[in-house]
Tab-separated table of C-alpha atoms in Angstrom:
chain	number	residue	atom	x	y	z
X	1	MET	CA	36.678	15.264	1.128
X	2	ASN	CA	38.951	12.237	1.499
X	3	LYS	CA	37.706	11.708	5.048
X	4	LEU	CA	34.104	11.729	3.817
X	5	LEU	CA	34.939	9.197	1.108
X	6	ASP	CA	36.703	7.002	3.685
X	7	ALA	CA	33.671	7.239	5.990
X	8	ILE	CA	31.363	6.212	3.114
X	9	LYS	CA	33.689	3.296	2.290
X	10	VAL	CA	33.711	2.146	5.929
X	11	PHE	CA	29.907	2.458	6.106
X	12	TYR	CA	29.548	0.499	2.838
X	13	HIS	CA	31.735	-2.324	4.148
X	14	LYS	CA	29.898	-2.390	7.484
X	15	LEU	CA	26.583	-2.524	5.617
X	16	GLY	CA	27.666	-5.835	4.146
X	17	SER	CA	27.809	-7.396	7.602
X	18	TYR	CA	24.631	-9.078	8.888
X	19	PRO	CA	25.593	-8.854	12.615
X	20	TRP	CA	26.395	-5.130	12.306
X	21	PHE	CA	23.127	-4.402	10.504
X	22	TYR	CA	21.098	-6.497	12.969
X	23	SER	CA	22.623	-4.627	15.896
X	24	ILE	CA	22.327	-1.090	14.427
X	25	SER	CA	18.749	-1.713	13.242
X	26	SER	CA	17.668	-2.722	16.759
X	27	LYS	CA	18.844	0.718	17.934
X	28	LEU	CA	17.246	2.592	15.027
X	29	LEU	CA	13.862	0.850	15.139
X	30	PRO	CA	12.366	2.430	18.310
X	31	ILE	CA	13.210	6.018	17.260
X	32	ALA	CA	12.059	5.518	13.663
X	33	SER	CA	8.832	3.797	14.803
X	34	ILE	CA	7.887	6.661	17.130
X	35	LEU	CA	8.600	9.264	14.426
X	36	ALA	CA	6.651	7.290	11.796
X	37	PHE	CA	3.658	6.873	14.112
X	38	LEU	CA	3.630	10.574	15.087
X	39	PHE	CA	3.891	11.853	11.516
X	40	PHE	CA	1.248	9.373	10.327
X	41	VAL	CA	-1.270	10.339	13.028
X	42	ILE	CA	-0.658	14.088	12.560
X	43	GLY	CA	-0.798	13.888	8.737
X	44	ILE	CA	-3.924	11.726	8.544
X	45	ILE	CA	-5.888	13.662	11.201
X	46	TRP	CA	-4.849	17.000	9.649
X	47	GLY	CA	-5.726	15.833	6.145
X	48	ILE	CA	-8.984	14.034	6.850
X	49	PHE	CA	-10.503	16.231	9.549
X	50	TYR	CA	-8.938	19.701	9.330
X	51	SER	CA	-8.014	20.438	5.691
X	52	PRO	CA	-10.698	22.226	3.629
X	53	SER	CA	-13.097	20.359	1.335
X	54	ASP	CA	-12.464	20.480	-2.395
X	55	ALA	CA	-14.757	22.869	-4.320
X	56	ILE	CA	-15.681	20.211	-6.911
X	57	GLN	CA	-14.998	16.815	-5.310
X	58	GLY	CA	-16.122	17.646	-1.772
X	59	ASP	CA	-14.645	15.306	0.843
X	60	ILE	CA	-13.903	12.413	-1.503
X	61	TYR	CA	-10.618	14.095	-2.496
X	62	ARG	CA	-9.277	13.240	1.009
X	63	ILE	CA	-8.347	9.841	-0.422
X	64	ILE	CA	-5.320	11.797	-1.705
X	65	TYR	CA	-3.780	11.566	1.811
X	66	MET	CA	-3.377	7.812	1.391
X	67	HIS	CA	-3.303	7.383	-2.397
X	68	VAL	CA	-0.454	9.790	-3.242
X	69	PRO	CA	1.914	8.718	-0.406
X	70	ALA	CA	1.293	5.046	-1.261
X	71	ALA	CA	2.041	5.637	-4.971
X	72	SER	CA	5.124	7.679	-4.098
X	73	VAL	CA	6.667	5.062	-1.797
X	74	ALA	CA	5.737	2.264	-4.238
X	75	GLN	CA	7.871	3.874	-6.954
X	76	SER	CA	10.690	4.872	-4.586
X	77	ILE	CA	10.973	1.338	-3.193
X	78	TYR	CA	11.336	-0.003	-6.726
X	79	PHE	CA	14.026	2.594	-7.476
X	80	ALA	CA	15.873	1.418	-4.348
X	81	LEU	CA	15.477	-2.221	-5.503
X	82	ALA	CA	17.018	-1.356	-8.878
X	83	ILE	CA	20.021	0.302	-7.169
X	84	ALA	CA	20.373	-2.711	-4.850
X	85	GLY	CA	20.202	-4.970	-7.916
X	86	PHE	CA	23.045	-3.028	-9.536
X	87	VAL	CA	25.114	-3.210	-6.332
X	88	TYR	CA	24.541	-6.969	-6.107
X	89	VAL	CA	25.394	-7.655	-9.755
X	90	VAL	CA	28.556	-5.498	-9.723
X	91	TRP	CA	29.943	-6.002	-6.190
X	92	LYS	CA	28.060	-9.145	-5.047
X	93	MET	CA	27.128	-7.456	-1.763
X	94	LYS	CA	24.933	-10.045	-0.013
X	95	MET	CA	22.965	-7.361	1.854
X	96	ALA	CA	21.759	-5.958	-1.496
X	97	GLY	CA	20.198	-9.299	-2.429
X	98	LEU	CA	18.616	-9.568	1.004
X	99	PHE	CA	17.282	-6.007	0.648
X	100	ILE	CA	15.490	-6.901	-2.603
X	101	LYS	CA	13.981	-10.031	-1.044
X	102	ALA	CA	12.782	-8.126	2.048
X	103	MET	CA	11.482	-4.991	0.326
X	104	ALA	CA	9.660	-6.484	-2.682
X	105	PRO	CA	6.533	-7.568	-0.721
X	106	ILE	CA	6.377	-4.138	0.979
X	107	GLY	CA	6.616	-2.412	-2.401
X	108	ALA	CA	3.971	-4.725	-3.855
X	109	SER	CA	1.548	-4.011	-1.011
X	110	PHE	CA	1.906	-0.225	-1.367
X	111	THR	CA	1.515	-0.468	-5.171
X	112	LEU	CA	-1.672	-2.467	-4.633
X	113	LEU	CA	-2.869	0.151	-2.131
X	114	ALA	CA	-2.181	2.926	-4.667
X	115	LEU	CA	-4.060	1.037	-7.411
X	116	VAL	CA	-7.076	0.073	-5.297
X	117	SER	CA	-7.376	3.485	-3.591
X	118	GLY	CA	-7.135	5.080	-7.042
X	119	ALA	CA	-9.926	2.822	-8.307
X	120	ILE	CA	-12.104	3.651	-5.290
X	121	TRP	CA	-11.431	7.359	-5.898
X	122	GLY	CA	-12.020	7.012	-9.645
X	123	GLN	CA	-15.458	5.466	-9.330
X	124	PRO	CA	-17.277	8.588	-7.973
X	125	THR	CA	-15.091	11.168	-9.759
X	126	TRP	CA	-14.407	9.595	-13.184
X	127	GLY	CA	-17.460	7.357	-13.218
X	128	THR	CA	-15.348	4.217	-13.600
X	129	TRP	CA	-13.193	1.977	-11.394
X	130	TRP	CA	-10.585	1.367	-14.059
X	131	VAL	CA	-9.447	2.590	-17.463
X	132	TRP	CA	-6.459	1.415	-19.483
X	133	ASP	CA	-4.930	4.839	-19.038
X	134	ALA	CA	-1.122	5.183	-19.295
X	135	ARG	CA	-0.601	6.077	-15.599
X	136	LEU	CA	-2.842	3.284	-14.317
X	137	THR	CA	-1.453	0.694	-16.721
X	138	SER	CA	2.199	1.554	-15.993
X	139	THR	CA	1.470	1.332	-12.237
X	140	LEU	CA	-0.139	-2.072	-12.825
X	141	VAL	CA	3.069	-3.080	-14.652
X	142	LEU	CA	5.009	-1.945	-11.549
X	143	LEU	CA	2.887	-4.298	-9.428
X	144	LEU	CA	3.569	-7.111	-11.912
X	145	PHE	CA	7.326	-6.480	-11.639
X	146	TYR	CA	7.102	-6.683	-7.837
X	147	LEU	CA	5.128	-9.937	-8.086
X	148	ALA	CA	7.631	-11.283	-10.627
X	149	ILE	CA	10.511	-10.542	-8.220
X	150	ILE	CA	8.697	-12.304	-5.353
X	151	GLY	CA	7.808	-15.271	-7.569
X	152	LEU	CA	11.259	-15.541	-9.149
X	153	TYR	CA	12.979	-15.498	-5.739
X	154	SER	CA	10.809	-18.292	-4.388
X	155	SER	CA	11.441	-20.433	-7.475
X	156	PHE	CA	15.134	-20.856	-6.526
X	157	ASP	CA	16.460	-23.161	-3.806
X	158	ASN	CA	19.896	-21.578	-3.848
X	159	LYS	CA	19.793	-18.106	-2.249
X	160	LYS	CA	22.808	-16.817	-4.205
X	161	SER	CA	21.225	-17.726	-7.554
X	162	ALA	CA	17.929	-16.223	-6.377
X	163	ASP	CA	19.648	-12.969	-5.366
X	164	GLN	CA	21.402	-12.802	-8.741
X	165	ALA	CA	18.196	-13.429	-10.717
X	166	VAL	CA	16.026	-10.923	-8.807
X	167	SER	CA	18.808	-8.312	-9.006
X	168	ILE	CA	18.749	-8.488	-12.809
X	169	LEU	CA	14.942	-8.391	-12.867
X	170	ALA	CA	14.896	-5.388	-10.498
X	171	MET	CA	17.261	-3.501	-12.828
X	172	VAL	CA	15.254	-4.384	-15.937
X	173	GLY	CA	12.010	-3.214	-14.310
X	174	ALA	CA	13.490	0.199	-13.535
X	175	ILE	CA	12.735	1.196	-17.142
X	176	ASN	CA	9.090	1.413	-16.046
X	177	LEU	CA	9.752	4.169	-13.468
X	178	PRO	CA	10.278	7.114	-15.874
X	179	ILE	CA	7.320	5.797	-17.877
X	180	ILE	CA	5.083	6.018	-14.773
X	181	LYS	CA	6.419	9.477	-13.944
X	182	LYS	CA	6.049	10.895	-17.458
X	183	SER	CA	2.910	8.945	-18.482
X	184	VAL	CA	0.625	11.903	-17.687
X	185	ASP	CA	2.757	14.220	-19.858
X	186	TRP	CA	3.493	11.871	-22.778
X	187	TRP	CA	-0.066	10.584	-23.237
X	188	ASN	CA	-3.521	12.085	-22.963
X	189	THR	CA	-4.605	10.418	-19.723
X	190	LEU	CA	-7.697	10.474	-17.528
X	191	HIS	CA	-5.337	10.633	-14.548
X	192	GLN	CA	-4.468	14.234	-13.740
X	193	PRO	CA	-0.888	15.565	-14.051
X	194	SER	CA	1.206	15.849	-10.903
X	195	SER	CA	-0.085	18.474	-8.424
X	196	ILE	CA	3.129	18.666	-6.381
X	197	ARG	CA	6.010	20.265	-8.259
X	198	VAL	CA	9.519	20.774	-6.974
X	199	PHE	CA	10.767	23.489	-9.347
X	200	GLU	CA	7.457	25.234	-10.072
X	201	GLU	CA	4.530	26.316	-7.960
X	202	SER	CA	2.338	23.363	-6.948
X	203	THR	CA	-1.181	23.361	-8.362
X	204	ILE	CA	-2.701	22.318	-5.026
X	205	SER	CA	-3.746	24.762	-2.284
X	206	SER	CA	-1.194	25.063	0.529
X	207	GLU	CA	-3.914	24.148	3.064
X	208	MET	CA	-4.207	20.783	1.339
X	209	LEU	CA	-0.530	20.508	0.389
X	210	PHE	CA	1.027	20.698	3.873
X	211	PRO	CA	-0.919	17.780	5.392
X	212	LEU	CA	-0.189	15.848	2.185
X	213	LEU	CA	3.554	16.460	2.598
X	214	VAL	CA	3.330	15.287	6.232
X	215	CYS	CA	1.533	12.122	5.062
X	216	ILE	CA	4.172	11.499	2.374
X	217	LEU	CA	6.959	11.890	4.955
X	218	ALA	CA	5.049	9.566	7.319
X	219	PHE	CA	4.749	6.869	4.637
X	220	TYR	CA	8.503	7.075	3.917
X	221	LEU	CA	9.235	6.687	7.634
X	222	ILE	CA	6.782	3.773	7.837
X	223	VAL	CA	8.493	2.080	4.886
X	224	PHE	CA	11.870	2.638	6.580
X	225	VAL	CA	10.565	0.918	9.736
X	226	PHE	CA	8.925	-1.933	7.801
X	227	GLY	CA	12.086	-2.312	5.723
X	228	LEU	CA	14.282	-2.647	8.805
X	229	MET	CA	11.871	-5.176	10.325
X	230	ALA	CA	11.620	-7.232	7.132
X	231	MET	CA	15.411	-7.232	6.693
X	232	ARG	CA	15.924	-8.352	10.297
X	233	ALA	CA	13.465	-11.200	9.747
X	234	GLU	CA	15.256	-12.173	6.526
X	235	ILE	CA	18.656	-12.042	8.279
X	236	ALA	CA	17.210	-14.342	10.951
X	237	THR	CA	16.069	-16.791	8.253
X	238	ARG	CA	19.505	-16.838	6.596
X	239	GLU	CA	21.649	-16.792	9.739
X	240	MET	CA	19.600	-18.859	12.210
X	241	ASN	CA	22.322	-21.508	12.397
X	242	LYS	CA	25.161	-19.055	12.935
X	243	ASP	CA	26.688	-18.602	16.384
X	244	TRP	CA	26.361	-14.799	16.478
X	245	PHE	CA	22.617	-15.023	15.885
X	246	LYS	CA	22.076	-17.829	18.408
X	247	LYS	CA	23.958	-15.753	20.966
X	248	ILE	CA	21.640	-12.775	20.385
X	249	VAL	CA	18.523	-14.952	20.676
X	250	ILE	CA	19.717	-16.568	23.907
X	251	ASN	CA	20.573	-13.138	25.355
X	252	ASN	CA	17.092	-11.910	24.335
X	253	ASP	CA	18.435	-8.969	22.321
R	1	MET	CA	-15.856	10.577	12.036
R	2	ILE	CA	-19.295	8.925	12.093
R	3	GLU	CA	-20.609	12.015	10.254
R	4	LEU	CA	-17.906	11.606	7.616
R	5	ILE	CA	-18.848	7.949	7.062
R	6	ILE	CA	-22.605	8.631	6.938
R	7	ASN	CA	-22.368	11.616	4.562
R	8	ASN	CA	-21.625	9.533	1.489
R	9	HIS	CA	-18.006	8.868	2.494
R	10	LEU	CA	-18.028	5.144	2.058
R	11	HIS	CA	-15.178	5.476	-0.464
R	12	LEU	CA	-12.973	7.347	1.993
R	13	THR	CA	-13.759	4.820	4.722
R	14	LEU	CA	-12.937	1.925	2.396
R	15	VAL	CA	-9.536	3.419	1.525
R	16	SER	CA	-8.813	4.098	5.220
R	17	ILE	CA	-9.617	0.489	6.132
R	18	LEU	CA	-7.475	-0.768	3.252
R	19	THR	CA	-4.551	1.426	4.348
R	20	VAL	CA	-4.786	0.100	7.903
R	21	ILE	CA	-4.876	-3.493	6.603
R	22	VAL	CA	-1.781	-2.922	4.422
R	23	LEU	CA	0.088	-1.310	7.327
R	24	LEU	CA	-0.889	-4.092	9.748
R	25	ILE	CA	0.155	-6.865	7.350
R	26	ASN	CA	3.549	-5.239	6.751
R	27	LEU	CA	3.994	-4.738	10.494
R	28	LEU	CA	2.937	-8.190	11.640
R	29	MET	CA	4.501	-10.428	8.968
R	30	PRO	CA	8.183	-9.786	9.845
R	31	LEU	CA	7.387	-9.825	13.583
R	32	ILE	CA	5.722	-13.245	13.322
R	33	LYS	CA	8.556	-14.577	11.122
R	34	LEU	CA	11.284	-13.355	13.490
R	35	ASN	CA	9.507	-14.590	16.630
R	36	LYS	CA	8.958	-18.013	15.069
R	37	ILE	CA	12.689	-18.362	14.347
R	38	LYS	CA	13.650	-17.112	17.817
R	39	LYS	CA	11.213	-19.517	19.483
R	40	SER	CA	12.469	-22.518	17.521
R	41	LEU	CA	16.085	-21.617	18.351
R	42	LYS	CA	15.251	-21.275	22.051
R	43	ASN	CA	13.453	-24.630	21.997
R	44	ILE	CA	16.531	-26.266	20.458
R	45	GLU	CA	18.759	-24.660	23.095
R	46	THR	CA	16.606	-25.870	26.014
R	47	THR	CA	16.229	-29.478	24.743
């Protein structure tokens, strides 16, 4: 147990180092990219072309293979931002601030994808693009929090102050996550309750569920790849004048 | 695929296109940013 704790401590300290992260991410990226691409292709082809049609919605329900994974990663990214915000505020770990800066645009884009794909799905099935339903509104609030983080960061010249400010905002916004999750249970919403359940039997047919799970896994892998790439780009922006980075660029690493 | 698009699946096609756009933007933005920095550093080194 002590050895595990020591290993976690060592990993935590290494994670605070830009050169270490830049080097380890260059090794992780090719493997993660291949896995993400494979899972995405398999999940999307399985879901769109080989899963059965829905008895009521027909083929339009296949939007689920993009809408649900996008909504899932959008919320998970924000949860990760809130944890990073806490780490930055308490321990001033510079990588946590960088993580928030790099991941916020990715989270915003997936939240937008979830909202727009939901609207496109809602039009033929609900008869409307948008309603001020609790699930939709709380997801819109999530997008606004992402945009606020991006905007707040760019309003500072000093990176340390920017990291501090967005860390606090990321933590404050985390209050919205349980609201999104529970919105379909707490309020009478047009949006259906969750179909995938961890502790009970899912209300979706297994023939539709398995490709959906593959798509969800693919989106998480994609976000991992995009996250690594965005963090590397942000490290480059912050460290471009440092010798270690110049050395890597000259050696074409 | 063409059959899917023709048979009233404009909505599904729209979401697919949107997903591809979101993925491409997230893929290309950091690549462009990183390459720009690397290029400028290399230019400084050579001059």
